[in-house]
Amino acid sequence: MGRHGWNSGAGRWRLTALLGVGAAALALLVTLLSTLPGNGTSTAGTTRDGDKVHGSPTAAPDATNPEVGWGFTHTRFSADEGDSAAVERVEGRLADAGGLPQIQHVMGWGADNPEPVEGRYDFEAMDSRIDFIRASGSTPVVTLCCAPDWMKGGEAGVGNTDWSQAALETAPEPEHYADFAALAVTVAKRYPDVRHFIVWNEFKGFWNDAEGRWDHEGYTRLYNLVHKALKKVDPDIMVGGPYLVMDSVDPRAQEASKALQGPWGALDQRTVDAFRYWNRHKAGADFVVVDGSSYTRDDELLPDEFAATDKFTDVSRWVREQTGDLPLWWAEYYVEPADGNDDRKGWSEPRRVAVQAAGLMALARGGATSAFYWNPQKEKGTDCPGCLWTPTYTARGGQKLPMYDLLSRFAREFRPATDYENVSVDEPDVRVLATSEVVLAVNTLDRQTSAKIDGRKVELQAYEVKWLRR
């Protein structure tokens, strides 16, 4: 089974072992005749009934709630594949935690081309991810990105998918917006327990080169078509967008917006313009979706990696003001700049977890009720910086890692509609988030410290994340 991200171009083609050369030749001829339409485009392995309900739909924890909580996104490699014991280990752990909402894209990031030829579907990889989410007792979320090649000027046919980053980041051509909406309908009918859909990803392909700005008109047209199509399937399906990157820049930059600035930088005015256009012209939204990093587009952590997370609070509040307090989702959030290979592995795990904790706290303070950790899972090996669990390719795989402990506990303690309370802390280098029952404390220092939190003295190791009962 091919699992695709940015860099894999391997197609998926299965041939059953045949007895004898003559039988092989005959079978191949029959296959070719049955899978090549008049124009010679291969449809091998596809089906016409893509909208046939797959498997056994389940009742997701937040099937009727536009606020699903804190979860993660599946990437190219995930725990739905590998040794069965390791896969079941992760499924069971997630289920025991009450489930964590999970995003799966419809194409890429572990899913194959869903419609390599118009009207012919291949959901095998997507089925596997949905089955995993169901088995883990979690709420499934589908991001409707990206588009089959034939919708964006590429070549149709099984084996012809261009998995390069440039191709995957190409938006559908306007004349195929309706076709993409039809694909969204097919997905919704195939997985009736998926009640939350995000339209597209980061405005990929929606850049207006001539005017040096986002093509917010094009995106909004696509969004509205998808929104209306899904609501016709079931008006209770929940749809959100625009999944726009909340880029920040140096406040002195030409593109810096006056609408929102802070010690962390300033929003890019072009982002502000795009968001406002979508917000004014959208057909409707059950929740609003953004993403972004705490650092600037130049990878500057201003004034430091912990204080930079205050951007999440400020941007969240601004977005909610713009939308009239629609439930706010962060589809992605990043606190550690990536290297040239888009890897984030320059920090120690304690530092990484501590800054992630500060980022989650900042999102909650800003009013976000749902956010998804981009899980950087590996296919093999044991060293997996920032991963939620070890790779599942061996029977001993699927062991939880420190980031899982943080995310699962945060999701359990700070559900949507949580009432947060102020607690006293006498050490400015210790950040806290509290309810009437629990306090999350984070030491932002690379050394041991002590603080009086909520009236009691607490010792914290370097970058320690500690939970305190009240």
Coordinates of C-alpha atoms in Angstrom, one line a residue:
M1 CA 0.0 0.0 0.0
G2 CA 1.4 3.3 -1.0
R3 CA 1.4 6.0 1.7
H4 CA 2.1 9.4 0.3
G5 CA 3.4 12.7 1.7
W6 CA 5.5 15.2 -0.2
N7 CA 8.2 13.1 -1.6
S8 CA 6.8 9.7 -2.5
G9 CA 6.0 9.1 -6.1
A10 CA 5.5 5.3 -5.9
G11 CA 2.2 4.1 -7.2
R12 CA 0.2 1.3 -5.8
W13 CA -0.3 -1.7 -8.1
R14 CA -1.0 -5.2 -7.0
L15 CA -0.7 -8.3 -9.2
T16 CA -1.6 -11.7 -7.9
A17 CA 1.0 -14.4 -8.4
L18 CA 0.0 -16.5 -11.4
L19 CA 0.8 -20.1 -12.4
G20 CA 2.7 -20.3 -15.6
V21 CA 3.8 -17.8 -18.2
G22 CA 0.7 -18.4 -20.4
A23 CA -1.7 -17.7 -17.5
A24 CA 0.2 -14.6 -16.6
A25 CA 0.0 -13.2 -20.1
L26 CA -3.7 -14.0 -20.4
A27 CA -4.5 -12.4 -17.1
L28 CA -2.5 -9.3 -17.9
L29 CA -4.4 -9.0 -21.2
V30 CA -7.8 -9.3 -19.5
T31 CA -6.7 -6.8 -16.9
L32 CA -5.6 -4.2 -19.5
L33 CA -8.8 -4.6 -21.5
S34 CA -11.0 -4.2 -18.4
T35 CA -9.2 -1.3 -16.9
L36 CA -8.4 0.9 -19.9
P37 CA -11.2 3.2 -21.0
G38 CA -11.4 4.3 -24.6
N39 CA -8.7 7.0 -24.0
G40 CA -6.2 4.5 -22.6
T41 CA -6.3 5.7 -19.0
S42 CA -5.8 3.0 -16.4
T43 CA -8.4 2.5 -13.7
A44 CA -6.9 -0.6 -12.2
G45 CA -7.8 -1.1 -8.6
T46 CA -10.4 1.6 -8.6
T47 CA -14.2 1.3 -8.1
R48 CA -17.2 3.3 -9.2
D49 CA -19.0 3.0 -5.9
G50 CA -16.8 5.4 -3.9
D51 CA -19.8 6.6 -1.9
K52 CA -20.7 3.2 -0.6
V53 CA -20.5 3.2 3.2
H54 CA -17.2 1.8 4.4
G55 CA -17.0 -0.6 7.3
S56 CA -19.0 0.0 10.5
P57 CA -19.5 3.7 11.3
T58 CA -19.3 4.5 15.0
A59 CA -20.6 7.1 17.3
A60 CA -17.8 9.6 17.7
P61 CA -17.4 11.3 21.1
D62 CA -18.0 14.8 19.6
A63 CA -20.2 13.9 16.7
T64 CA -22.6 16.7 17.3
N65 CA -20.2 19.3 18.8
P66 CA -18.4 21.9 16.8
E67 CA -15.8 22.0 19.5
V68 CA -13.9 18.7 19.5
G69 CA -10.9 19.4 21.8
W70 CA -7.2 18.8 21.6
G71 CA -6.0 16.1 19.2
F72 CA -3.5 15.3 16.4
T73 CA -3.1 15.0 12.7
H74 CA -2.0 11.8 10.9
T75 CA 1.0 12.3 8.6
R76 CA 2.6 10.1 6.0
F77 CA 3.4 7.3 8.5
S78 CA 1.0 6.5 11.4
A79 CA -0.2 3.8 13.7
D80 CA -2.8 2.2 11.4
E81 CA 0.0 0.2 9.7
G82 CA 2.7 -2.1 11.1
D83 CA 2.7 -5.0 13.5
S84 CA -0.8 -5.8 14.7
A85 CA 0.3 -5.8 18.4
A86 CA 1.8 -2.4 18.1
V87 CA -1.2 -1.0 16.2
E88 CA -3.6 -2.4 18.8
R89 CA -1.4 -1.0 21.5
V90 CA -1.9 2.6 20.2
E91 CA -5.6 2.1 19.5
G92 CA -6.2 0.8 23.0
R93 CA -4.2 3.6 24.6
L94 CA -6.2 6.3 22.7
A95 CA -9.5 4.6 23.5
D96 CA -8.6 4.3 27.2
A97 CA -7.8 8.0 27.2
G98 CA -11.4 8.7 26.0
G99 CA -10.2 9.2 22.4
L100 CA -8.3 12.1 20.9
P101 CA -9.8 13.9 17.8
Q102 CA -7.8 13.0 14.7
I103 CA -7.4 14.7 11.3
Q104 CA -6.8 12.8 8.1
H105 CA -6.4 14.5 4.8
V106 CA -8.3 13.0 1.8
M107 CA -5.1 12.9 -0.4
G108 CA -1.5 12.9 0.8
W109 CA -0.2 12.6 4.3
G110 CA -0.9 8.9 4.3
A111 CA -3.8 8.8 1.8
D112 CA -3.6 7.8 -1.8
N113 CA -5.2 9.6 -4.7
P114 CA -8.9 9.2 -4.0
E115 CA -10.1 9.7 -7.5
P116 CA -7.3 9.0 -10.0
V117 CA -9.8 9.0 -12.9
E118 CA -13.0 11.0 -12.9
G119 CA -15.7 8.8 -11.3
R120 CA -13.3 6.1 -10.3
Y121 CA -12.2 5.9 -6.7
D122 CA -9.5 4.4 -4.5
F123 CA -10.1 4.8 -0.8
E124 CA -8.1 1.8 0.5
A125 CA -5.5 3.9 2.4
M126 CA -8.1 6.4 3.6
D127 CA -10.3 3.5 4.8
S128 CA -7.4 2.2 6.9
R129 CA -7.0 5.6 8.7
I130 CA -10.7 5.9 9.3
D131 CA -10.8 2.3 10.7
F132 CA -7.9 3.2 13.1
I133 CA -9.7 6.4 14.3
R134 CA -12.9 4.3 14.9
A135 CA -11.0 1.6 16.7
S136 CA -9.4 4.2 19.0
G137 CA -12.8 5.6 20.1
S138 CA -12.0 9.0 18.7
T139 CA -13.7 11.7 16.7
P140 CA -12.6 11.7 13.0
V141 CA -12.0 15.0 11.1
V142 CA -11.4 15.1 7.4
T143 CA -9.4 17.8 5.7
L144 CA -10.5 18.1 2.1
C145 CA -7.1 18.5 0.5
C146 CA -5.6 17.8 -1.8
A147 CA -7.0 17.4 -5.4
P148 CA -6.6 14.6 -7.9
D149 CA -4.3 15.5 -10.8
W150 CA -7.0 15.7 -13.4
M151 CA -8.6 18.5 -11.5
K152 CA -5.5 20.6 -11.7
G153 CA -4.2 20.2 -15.2
G154 CA -2.3 16.9 -14.6
E155 CA -2.7 13.5 -16.1
A156 CA -5.5 11.2 -15.0
G157 CA -4.9 7.5 -14.4
V158 CA -3.7 5.0 -11.8
G159 CA 0.0 5.3 -11.5
N160 CA 0.1 8.8 -13.0
T161 CA -0.3 10.8 -9.7
D162 CA 2.4 13.4 -9.3
W163 CA 3.4 13.3 -5.6
S164 CA 5.9 16.1 -5.7
Q165 CA 5.4 19.0 -3.3
A166 CA 4.7 21.4 -6.1
A167 CA 2.0 19.2 -7.6
L168 CA 0.4 18.4 -4.2
E169 CA 0.3 22.2 -3.4
T170 CA -1.6 23.0 -6.7
A171 CA -5.2 24.0 -6.2
P172 CA -8.0 22.7 -8.5
E173 CA -8.6 24.7 -11.6
P174 CA -11.7 26.9 -11.3
E175 CA -13.6 24.7 -13.9
H176 CA -13.1 21.8 -11.5
Y177 CA -14.2 23.4 -8.3
A178 CA -17.6 21.6 -8.6
D179 CA -15.8 18.3 -9.2
F180 CA -13.9 18.8 -6.0
A181 CA -17.1 19.5 -4.2
A182 CA -18.5 16.3 -5.7
L183 CA -15.5 14.4 -4.3
A184 CA -16.2 15.9 -0.9
V185 CA -19.8 14.6 -1.1
T186 CA -18.5 11.1 -2.0
V187 CA -16.2 11.2 1.1
A188 CA -19.1 12.3 3.3
K189 CA -21.3 9.5 2.1
R190 CA -18.6 6.9 2.4
Y191 CA -17.8 7.8 6.1
P192 CA -21.2 9.0 7.5
D193 CA -19.6 9.1 11.0
V194 CA -17.3 11.9 9.9
R195 CA -19.2 15.0 11.0
H196 CA -16.4 17.6 10.7
F197 CA -14.8 18.7 7.5
I198 CA -12.1 21.3 6.9
V199 CA -12.0 22.8 3.4
W200 CA -8.5 22.7 1.9
N201 CA -5.1 23.3 3.6
E202 CA -3.2 26.5 4.1
F203 CA -4.5 28.1 0.8
K204 CA -2.2 25.8 -1.1
G205 CA -2.1 26.9 -4.7
F206 CA -4.2 30.0 -4.0
W207 CA -1.7 32.7 -4.6
N208 CA -2.2 35.6 -7.0
D209 CA 1.2 36.1 -8.5
A210 CA 0.1 39.1 -10.6
E211 CA -1.0 41.0 -7.5
G212 CA 1.3 39.5 -4.9
R213 CA -1.4 38.5 -2.6
W214 CA -3.6 35.5 -1.7
D215 CA -6.3 34.5 -4.2
H216 CA -8.9 34.7 -1.5
E217 CA -11.7 35.1 -4.1
G218 CA -10.8 31.7 -5.6
Y219 CA -10.5 29.9 -2.3
T220 CA -13.8 31.3 -1.0
R221 CA -15.6 30.2 -4.2
L222 CA -14.2 26.7 -3.7
Y223 CA -15.1 26.8 0.0
N224 CA -18.7 27.9 -0.7
L225 CA -19.3 25.2 -3.2
V226 CA -18.0 22.5 -0.9
H227 CA -19.9 23.9 2.1
K228 CA -23.2 23.9 0.1
A229 CA -22.6 20.4 -1.3
L230 CA -21.9 18.9 2.1
K231 CA -24.9 20.6 3.7
K232 CA -27.1 19.0 1.0
V233 CA -25.8 15.6 2.1
D234 CA -26.8 16.3 5.7
P235 CA -27.4 19.8 7.2
D236 CA -25.9 18.5 10.4
I237 CA -22.5 18.0 8.9
M238 CA -20.1 20.7 10.2
V239 CA -17.8 22.6 7.9
G240 CA -15.0 25.0 8.6
G241 CA -12.3 27.1 7.0
P242 CA -10.3 28.9 5.8
Y243 CA -7.2 27.0 7.3
L244 CA -5.2 30.1 6.6
V245 CA -1.6 30.4 7.9
M246 CA -1.4 33.2 10.4
D247 CA 2.1 34.3 9.3
S248 CA 3.8 36.9 11.4
V249 CA 6.7 39.2 10.4
D250 CA 8.9 41.8 12.0
P251 CA 6.7 44.8 12.8
R252 CA 9.0 47.0 10.7
A253 CA 8.4 44.9 7.6
Q254 CA 6.5 46.4 4.7
E255 CA 3.8 43.7 4.8
A256 CA 3.3 44.1 8.6
S257 CA -0.3 44.7 9.6
K258 CA -1.4 47.4 12.0
A259 CA -4.4 45.3 12.9
L260 CA -2.5 43.0 15.3
Q261 CA 1.0 43.3 16.7
G262 CA 2.8 42.2 19.8
P263 CA 6.3 41.4 21.1
W264 CA 6.1 38.3 18.9
G265 CA 5.8 40.4 15.7
A266 CA 2.9 41.5 13.5
L267 CA 0.5 39.6 11.3
D268 CA 1.1 39.8 7.6
Q269 CA -1.4 42.2 6.1
R270 CA -2.0 39.9 3.2
T271 CA -3.2 37.2 5.6
V272 CA -5.5 39.7 7.3
D273 CA -7.0 40.7 4.0
A274 CA -7.5 37.1 3.0
F275 CA -9.1 36.2 6.3
R276 CA -11.5 39.2 6.2
Y277 CA -12.6 38.5 2.7
W278 CA -13.4 34.8 3.5
N279 CA -15.2 35.9 6.7
R280 CA -17.4 38.4 4.8
H281 CA -18.2 36.2 1.8
K282 CA -18.4 32.7 3.2
A283 CA -21.6 30.7 2.7
G284 CA -21.5 29.7 6.3
A285 CA -19.2 28.1 8.9
D286 CA -19.7 25.9 11.9
F287 CA -16.2 26.6 13.1
V288 CA -13.3 28.7 12.0
V289 CA -9.9 27.1 11.2
V290 CA -6.4 28.7 11.2
D291 CA -2.9 27.5 11.6
G292 CA 0.5 29.0 12.2
S293 CA 3.7 29.1 14.2
S294 CA 4.8 31.1 17.2
Y295 CA 7.9 32.2 15.4
T296 CA 8.0 34.7 12.5
R297 CA 8.4 33.8 8.9
D298 CA 12.1 34.4 9.3
D299 CA 12.2 31.8 12.1
E300 CA 12.6 34.4 14.8
L301 CA 11.3 33.5 18.3
L302 CA 10.4 36.9 19.7
P303 CA 11.4 37.7 22.4
D304 CA 12.1 34.0 23.2
E305 CA 10.6 30.6 22.5
F306 CA 8.2 30.7 25.5
A307 CA 7.1 34.4 25.2
A308 CA 6.6 33.9 21.4
T309 CA 3.7 31.5 22.2
D310 CA 1.7 34.6 23.3
K311 CA 1.1 35.1 19.6
F312 CA -1.4 32.2 19.8
T313 CA -3.4 34.0 22.5
D314 CA -3.5 37.3 20.6
V315 CA -4.3 35.8 17.2
S316 CA -7.0 33.5 18.7
R317 CA -8.7 36.5 20.3
W318 CA -8.5 38.5 17.1
V319 CA -10.0 35.7 15.0
R320 CA -12.8 35.2 17.4
E321 CA -13.6 38.9 17.4
Q322 CA -13.7 38.8 13.6
T323 CA -16.1 35.9 13.4
G324 CA -18.4 36.7 16.2
D325 CA -17.0 34.0 18.5
L326 CA -17.3 31.0 16.1
P327 CA -15.7 27.9 17.7
L328 CA -12.0 28.3 17.0
W329 CA -9.7 25.5 15.7
W330 CA -6.0 25.5 15.1
A331 CA -5.4 22.8 12.5
E332 CA -1.7 23.1 13.1
Y333 CA 0.5 25.0 15.5
Y334 CA 4.3 25.1 15.7
V335 CA 6.7 26.3 18.4
E336 CA 10.0 24.9 17.1
P337 CA 11.4 26.2 13.8
A338 CA 12.1 23.5 11.2
D339 CA 15.4 22.8 9.5
G340 CA 16.0 22.6 5.7
N341 CA 14.2 19.2 5.6
D342 CA 11.2 20.5 7.5
D343 CA 12.3 18.5 10.5
R344 CA 12.0 19.8 14.1
K345 CA 14.6 17.9 16.0
G346 CA 17.1 20.5 17.3
W347 CA 15.7 20.7 20.8
S348 CA 15.9 18.2 23.7
E349 CA 12.6 16.4 24.3
P350 CA 12.1 18.2 27.7
R351 CA 12.5 21.6 26.1
R352 CA 10.2 20.6 23.2
V353 CA 7.5 19.3 25.5
A354 CA 7.7 22.4 27.8
V355 CA 7.4 24.9 24.9
Q356 CA 4.6 22.8 23.4
A357 CA 2.8 22.9 26.8
A358 CA 3.2 26.7 26.8
G359 CA 1.8 26.8 23.3
L360 CA -1.3 24.8 24.2
M361 CA -1.8 27.0 27.3
A362 CA -1.6 30.1 25.1
L363 CA -4.2 28.7 22.6
A364 CA -6.6 27.9 25.5
R365 CA -6.2 31.4 27.0
G366 CA -7.1 32.9 23.6
G367 CA -10.3 30.9 23.4
A368 CA -9.3 28.1 21.1
T369 CA -11.3 25.0 21.9
S370 CA -9.8 22.6 19.3
A371 CA -6.2 22.2 18.1
F372 CA -4.3 19.5 16.4
Y373 CA -0.7 18.5 17.0
W374 CA 1.1 17.6 13.7
N375 CA 2.5 14.2 14.6
P376 CA 5.9 13.7 12.9
Q377 CA 5.8 9.9 12.9
K378 CA 8.5 7.8 11.4
E379 CA 8.1 4.5 9.6
K380 CA 11.0 2.7 11.4
G381 CA 13.5 3.2 14.1
T382 CA 13.2 4.2 17.8
D383 CA 14.5 7.8 17.7
C384 CA 11.5 9.9 17.0
P385 CA 11.8 13.5 18.2
G386 CA 8.4 15.1 19.0
C387 CA 6.4 11.9 18.1
L388 CA 3.5 10.8 20.1
W389 CA 4.6 7.1 20.1
T390 CA 7.3 4.9 18.7
P391 CA 6.9 3.5 15.2
T392 CA 4.6 0.6 15.0
Y393 CA 6.5 -1.6 12.5
T394 CA 7.7 -4.1 15.2
A395 CA 5.7 -5.9 17.9
R396 CA 7.4 -3.7 20.6
G397 CA 6.5 -0.5 18.8
G398 CA 3.7 1.9 19.6
Q399 CA 5.1 2.8 23.0
K400 CA 4.0 6.2 24.2
L401 CA 6.4 9.1 24.3
P402 CA 6.5 12.3 26.4
M403 CA 4.5 14.3 23.9
Y404 CA 1.7 11.8 24.1
D405 CA 1.6 12.2 27.9
L406 CA 1.3 16.0 27.5
L407 CA -1.4 16.0 24.8
S408 CA -3.6 13.3 26.2
R409 CA -3.6 14.8 29.7
F410 CA -4.2 18.3 28.4
A411 CA -7.1 17.0 26.3
R412 CA -8.6 15.3 29.4
E413 CA -8.2 18.1 31.8
F414 CA -9.1 21.0 29.5
R415 CA -12.1 19.9 27.5
P416 CA -14.1 22.4 25.4
A417 CA -16.3 24.6 27.6
T418 CA -13.7 24.4 30.5
D419 CA -13.9 27.2 32.9
Y420 CA -10.4 28.5 33.6
E421 CA -9.4 30.1 36.9
N422 CA -6.6 32.5 37.9
V423 CA -4.1 31.1 40.3
S424 CA -1.2 32.9 42.0
V425 CA 2.4 32.2 41.0
D426 CA 5.3 34.2 42.4
E427 CA 7.9 33.2 39.7
P428 CA 7.6 34.9 36.3
D429 CA 9.5 32.1 34.6
V430 CA 6.8 29.6 35.6
R431 CA 3.6 29.5 33.4
V432 CA 0.3 28.1 34.7
L433 CA -3.1 27.2 33.5
A434 CA -5.8 26.1 36.0
T435 CA -9.3 25.0 36.5
S436 CA -11.1 24.4 39.8
E437 CA -9.5 21.0 40.0
V438 CA -6.1 21.1 38.4
V439 CA -3.1 23.3 37.7
L440 CA -0.7 22.8 34.8
A441 CA 2.7 24.4 35.6
V442 CA 5.6 24.8 33.2
N443 CA 9.2 25.8 34.1
T444 CA 10.5 27.9 31.2
L445 CA 14.1 27.8 32.5
D446 CA 16.8 25.3 31.6
R447 CA 17.5 24.9 35.3
Q448 CA 15.8 23.9 38.5
T449 CA 13.6 26.5 40.1
S450 CA 10.9 26.7 42.8
A451 CA 7.7 28.7 42.9
K452 CA 4.8 29.3 45.1
I453 CA 1.8 28.2 43.0
D454 CA -1.7 28.5 44.3
G455 CA -0.4 29.1 47.8
R456 CA 2.1 26.2 48.0
K457 CA 5.7 25.8 47.2
V458 CA 6.5 23.6 44.2
E459 CA 10.0 22.4 43.0
L460 CA 10.4 22.2 39.3
Q461 CA 13.2 20.6 37.3
A462 CA 14.6 22.2 34.2
Y463 CA 11.8 22.5 31.6
E464 CA 9.5 20.4 33.8
V465 CA 5.8 20.2 33.1
K466 CA 4.0 19.4 36.3
W467 CA 0.3 18.7 37.0
L468 CA -1.0 19.7 40.4
R469 CA -4.3 18.8 42.0
R470 CA -6.3 21.5 43.7

